[in-house]
CSV table of C-alpha atoms in Angstrom, one decimal:
chain,number,residue,atom,x,y,z
A,1,UNK,CA,90.0,154.0,117.9
A,2,UNK,CA,86.7,153.7,120.0
A,3,UNK,CA,83.5,153.9,118.0
A,4,UNK,CA,81.5,154.6,121.3
A,5,UNK,CA,81.8,158.3,121.3
A,6,UNK,CA,80.6,159.7,124.6
A,7,UNK,CA,77.3,161.8,124.3
A,8,UNK,CA,75.9,159.9,121.3
A,9,UNK,CA,72.9,158.0,121.2
A,10,UNK,CA,74.9,154.8,120.4
A,11,UNK,CA,77.2,155.3,123.8
A,12,UNK,CA,74.2,155.7,125.7
A,13,UNK,CA,72.3,152.8,124.3
A,14,UNK,CA,75.6,150.4,124.8
A,15,UNK,CA,76.4,151.8,128.3
A,16,UNK,CA,77.2,148.8,130.2
A,17,UNK,CA,77.2,146.2,127.6
A,18,UNK,CA,79.3,143.2,127.0
A,19,UNK,CA,82.3,144.2,125.0
A,20,UNK,CA,81.1,148.0,124.5
A,21,UNK,CA,84.5,149.4,126.1
A,22,UNK,CA,86.6,147.7,123.7
A,23,UNK,CA,88.1,149.1,120.8
A,24,UNK,CA,86.7,148.2,117.5
A,25,UNK,CA,89.8,146.1,116.4
A,26,UNK,CA,89.7,144.2,120.1
A,27,UNK,CA,85.7,143.7,119.6
A,28,UNK,CA,86.0,142.6,116.1
A,29,UNK,CA,88.7,139.8,116.9
A,30,UNK,CA,86.5,138.5,119.8
A,31,UNK,CA,83.5,138.6,117.5
A,32,UNK,CA,85.3,136.7,114.9
A,33,UNK,CA,86.3,133.8,117.3
A,34,UNK,CA,82.7,133.6,118.6
A,35,UNK,CA,81.5,133.2,115.1
A,36,UNK,CA,84.2,130.6,114.2
A,37,UNK,CA,83.3,128.6,117.2
A,38,UNK,CA,79.7,128.9,116.7
A,39,UNK,CA,80.1,127.6,113.1
A,40,UNK,CA,82.1,124.7,114.3
A,41,UNK,CA,79.6,123.9,117.0
A,42,UNK,CA,76.5,124.1,114.9
A,43,UNK,CA,77.6,122.8,111.6
A,44,UNK,CA,79.5,119.7,113.1
A,45,UNK,CA,82.5,120.3,111.0
A,46,UNK,CA,86.1,120.7,111.9
A,47,UNK,CA,87.3,124.5,111.6
A,48,UNK,CA,90.7,125.8,111.2
A,49,UNK,CA,92.6,129.1,111.1
A,50,UNK,CA,93.4,130.4,107.7
A,51,UNK,CA,96.9,130.3,106.3
A,52,UNK,CA,99.0,133.4,106.3
A,53,UNK,CA,99.7,133.3,102.8
A,54,UNK,CA,101.4,136.4,101.0
A,55,UNK,CA,100.9,139.9,99.7
A,56,UNK,CA,101.4,140.6,96.2
A,57,UNK,CA,104.7,141.9,97.0
A,58,UNK,CA,105.9,138.6,98.5
A,59,UNK,CA,105.5,139.8,102.3
A,60,UNK,CA,103.8,137.4,104.7
A,61,UNK,CA,100.3,138.5,105.6
A,62,UNK,CA,99.7,139.2,109.1
A,63,UNK,CA,96.6,137.7,111.2
A,64,UNK,CA,94.8,141.0,110.5
A,65,UNK,CA,95.4,141.1,106.6
A,66,UNK,CA,94.2,137.5,105.5
A,67,UNK,CA,92.2,136.7,102.6
A,68,UNK,CA,89.7,135.1,104.7
A,69,UNK,CA,89.4,134.2,108.5
A,70,UNK,CA,88.9,130.4,108.7
A,71,UNK,CA,88.4,127.3,106.9
A,72,UNK,CA,85.6,124.8,107.5
A,73,UNK,CA,86.5,121.3,106.8
A,74,UNK,CA,83.7,119.6,105.0
A,75,UNK,CA,83.2,116.0,103.4
A,76,UNK,CA,83.3,117.3,100.2
A,77,UNK,CA,86.1,120.2,100.4
A,78,UNK,CA,87.2,123.2,102.2
A,79,UNK,CA,84.9,126.3,102.7
A,80,UNK,CA,86.8,129.6,103.2
A,81,UNK,CA,84.9,131.9,105.4
A,82,UNK,CA,85.2,135.5,106.0
A,83,UNK,CA,83.7,137.1,108.9
A,84,UNK,CA,82.5,140.9,109.2
A,85,UNK,CA,81.2,142.4,112.3
A,86,UNK,CA,79.2,145.5,112.7
A,87,UNK,CA,77.8,147.4,116.0
A,88,UNK,CA,74.3,148.7,115.6
A,89,UNK,CA,74.8,152.4,115.2
A,90,UNK,CA,72.6,155.6,115.6
A,91,UNK,CA,73.0,157.4,112.2
A,92,UNK,CA,72.1,161.1,113.3
A,93,UNK,CA,72.3,162.7,109.9
A,94,UNK,CA,69.5,164.9,109.6
A,95,UNK,CA,68.0,163.4,106.4
A,96,UNK,CA,68.1,159.8,108.1
A,97,UNK,CA,67.9,159.5,112.0
A,98,UNK,CA,68.0,155.7,111.9
A,99,UNK,CA,69.5,152.6,113.4
A,100,UNK,CA,72.0,150.8,110.9
A,101,UNK,CA,74.5,148.2,110.6
A,102,UNK,CA,77.7,148.6,108.1
A,103,UNK,CA,80.2,146.1,107.1
A,104,UNK,CA,83.1,147.3,105.1
A,105,UNK,CA,85.8,146.1,103.2
A,106,UNK,CA,84.0,143.0,101.9
A,107,UNK,CA,86.2,141.5,99.0
A,108,UNK,CA,83.6,138.5,97.6
A,109,UNK,CA,86.4,137.0,95.5
A,110,UNK,CA,88.5,135.9,98.4
A,111,UNK,CA,86.3,133.7,100.2
A,112,UNK,CA,83.4,131.0,99.7
A,113,UNK,CA,81.3,132.2,102.4
A,114,UNK,CA,80.7,135.4,104.1
A,115,UNK,CA,79.1,135.4,107.8
A,116,UNK,CA,77.9,138.7,109.2
A,117,UNK,CA,78.0,139.4,112.9
A,118,UNK,CA,75.7,141.8,114.1
A,119,UNK,CA,76.5,143.4,117.6
A,120,UNK,CA,73.8,144.8,119.7
A,121,UNK,CA,73.6,145.7,123.1
A,122,UNK,CA,72.1,142.5,124.2
A,123,UNK,CA,73.0,139.9,121.7
A,124,UNK,CA,75.2,138.8,118.6
A,125,UNK,CA,73.1,138.0,115.6
A,126,UNK,CA,74.8,135.8,113.1
A,127,UNK,CA,73.8,135.5,109.3
A,128,UNK,CA,75.5,134.0,106.3
A,129,UNK,CA,75.4,136.6,103.6
A,130,UNK,CA,73.4,135.8,100.4
A,131,UNK,CA,74.0,137.2,97.1
A,132,UNK,CA,74.4,141.1,96.9
A,133,UNK,CA,72.1,141.7,99.8
A,134,UNK,CA,72.9,145.2,101.0
A,135,UNK,CA,76.1,145.6,98.9
A,136,UNK,CA,77.3,149.0,97.6
A,137,UNK,CA,80.3,149.7,95.5
A,138,UNK,CA,82.6,152.8,94.9
A,139,UNK,CA,83.9,152.3,91.6
A,140,UNK,CA,87.6,151.4,91.1
A,141,UNK,CA,88.4,151.9,94.8
A,142,UNK,CA,86.1,148.6,95.5
A,143,UNK,CA,88.9,146.4,93.9
A,144,UNK,CA,91.2,147.5,96.4
A,145,UNK,CA,89.4,148.5,99.4
A,146,UNK,CA,86.1,146.1,99.1
A,147,UNK,CA,82.6,146.6,99.0
A,148,UNK,CA,80.2,147.9,101.8
A,149,UNK,CA,77.4,145.9,103.2
A,150,UNK,CA,74.7,148.0,104.9
A,151,UNK,CA,71.0,147.6,106.5
A,152,UNK,CA,69.1,150.0,108.1
A,153,UNK,CA,65.9,150.3,110.2
A,154,UNK,CA,63.0,152.4,109.0
A,155,UNK,CA,63.9,155.9,109.3
A,156,UNK,CA,62.6,157.5,112.5
A,157,UNK,CA,62.6,154.4,114.6
A,158,UNK,CA,64.3,155.4,117.9
A,159,UNK,CA,63.8,152.2,119.9
A,160,UNK,CA,66.9,149.8,119.1
A,161,UNK,CA,65.2,146.7,119.9
A,162,UNK,CA,62.6,147.4,117.2
A,163,UNK,CA,65.3,148.4,114.9
A,164,UNK,CA,67.0,145.2,115.5
A,165,UNK,CA,63.7,143.4,114.3
A,166,UNK,CA,63.6,145.7,111.5
A,167,UNK,CA,67.1,145.2,110.4
A,168,UNK,CA,67.0,141.4,110.9
A,169,UNK,CA,63.9,141.1,108.7
A,170,UNK,CA,65.4,143.2,106.1
A,171,UNK,CA,68.7,141.3,106.0
A,172,UNK,CA,66.7,138.0,105.7
A,173,UNK,CA,64.4,139.4,103.2
A,174,UNK,CA,67.4,140.0,100.9
A,175,UNK,CA,68.5,136.5,100.9
A,176,UNK,CA,70.8,136.3,103.8
A,177,UNK,CA,70.2,133.2,106.4
A,178,UNK,CA,69.9,133.7,110.0
A,179,UNK,CA,72.2,131.0,111.8
A,180,UNK,CA,72.1,132.1,115.1
A,181,UNK,CA,71.9,134.4,118.4
A,182,UNK,CA,74.1,134.6,121.2
A,183,UNK,CA,73.0,136.4,124.5
A,184,UNK,CA,75.3,139.0,125.9
A,185,UNK,CA,73.5,139.5,128.8
A,186,UNK,CA,74.0,137.5,132.2
A,187,UNK,CA,70.9,135.2,133.2
A,188,UNK,CA,69.2,136.6,136.4
A,189,UNK,CA,71.0,136.3,139.2
A,190,UNK,CA,74.3,135.7,137.7
A,191,UNK,CA,76.8,138.5,137.1
């Protein structure tokens, strides 16, 4: 499934952007690996893939169904880290008209740390999620499917660059820690 539907504002904004032509799933897997490597390089600690584990029915969990994405090995113990990524998207609902990022399937009881990766046309922004920032629940379904974490720009703000600054500010004001920006644009003269 592709989330860049031709003719949409999001599609036009991401035209030619690195990773834009990948499926949501493919891009998500790449972004998880990038965030994991970023964590290892910036924290100075070793990281390891999560163990497969088993489902409640006893079956082995697949790579896309793990309780968390990787483990950071610190001197005082292991930190189970979950990575959720979201592409900046234009919400064209008549009452909204805003840029937003939405992370779904967040199950806070299955990891120690949640890292949010915001995919924009020119960069990947990485945050460590704090407390209940941007969290919404859906009653009993939440236990099975997890929570959603959503942040939006000011309604009516059309410039995605301005919207990213607004969203970053909102994310940080809600208690999330900005830990990195990785450029997705080749330096001039290098393609």
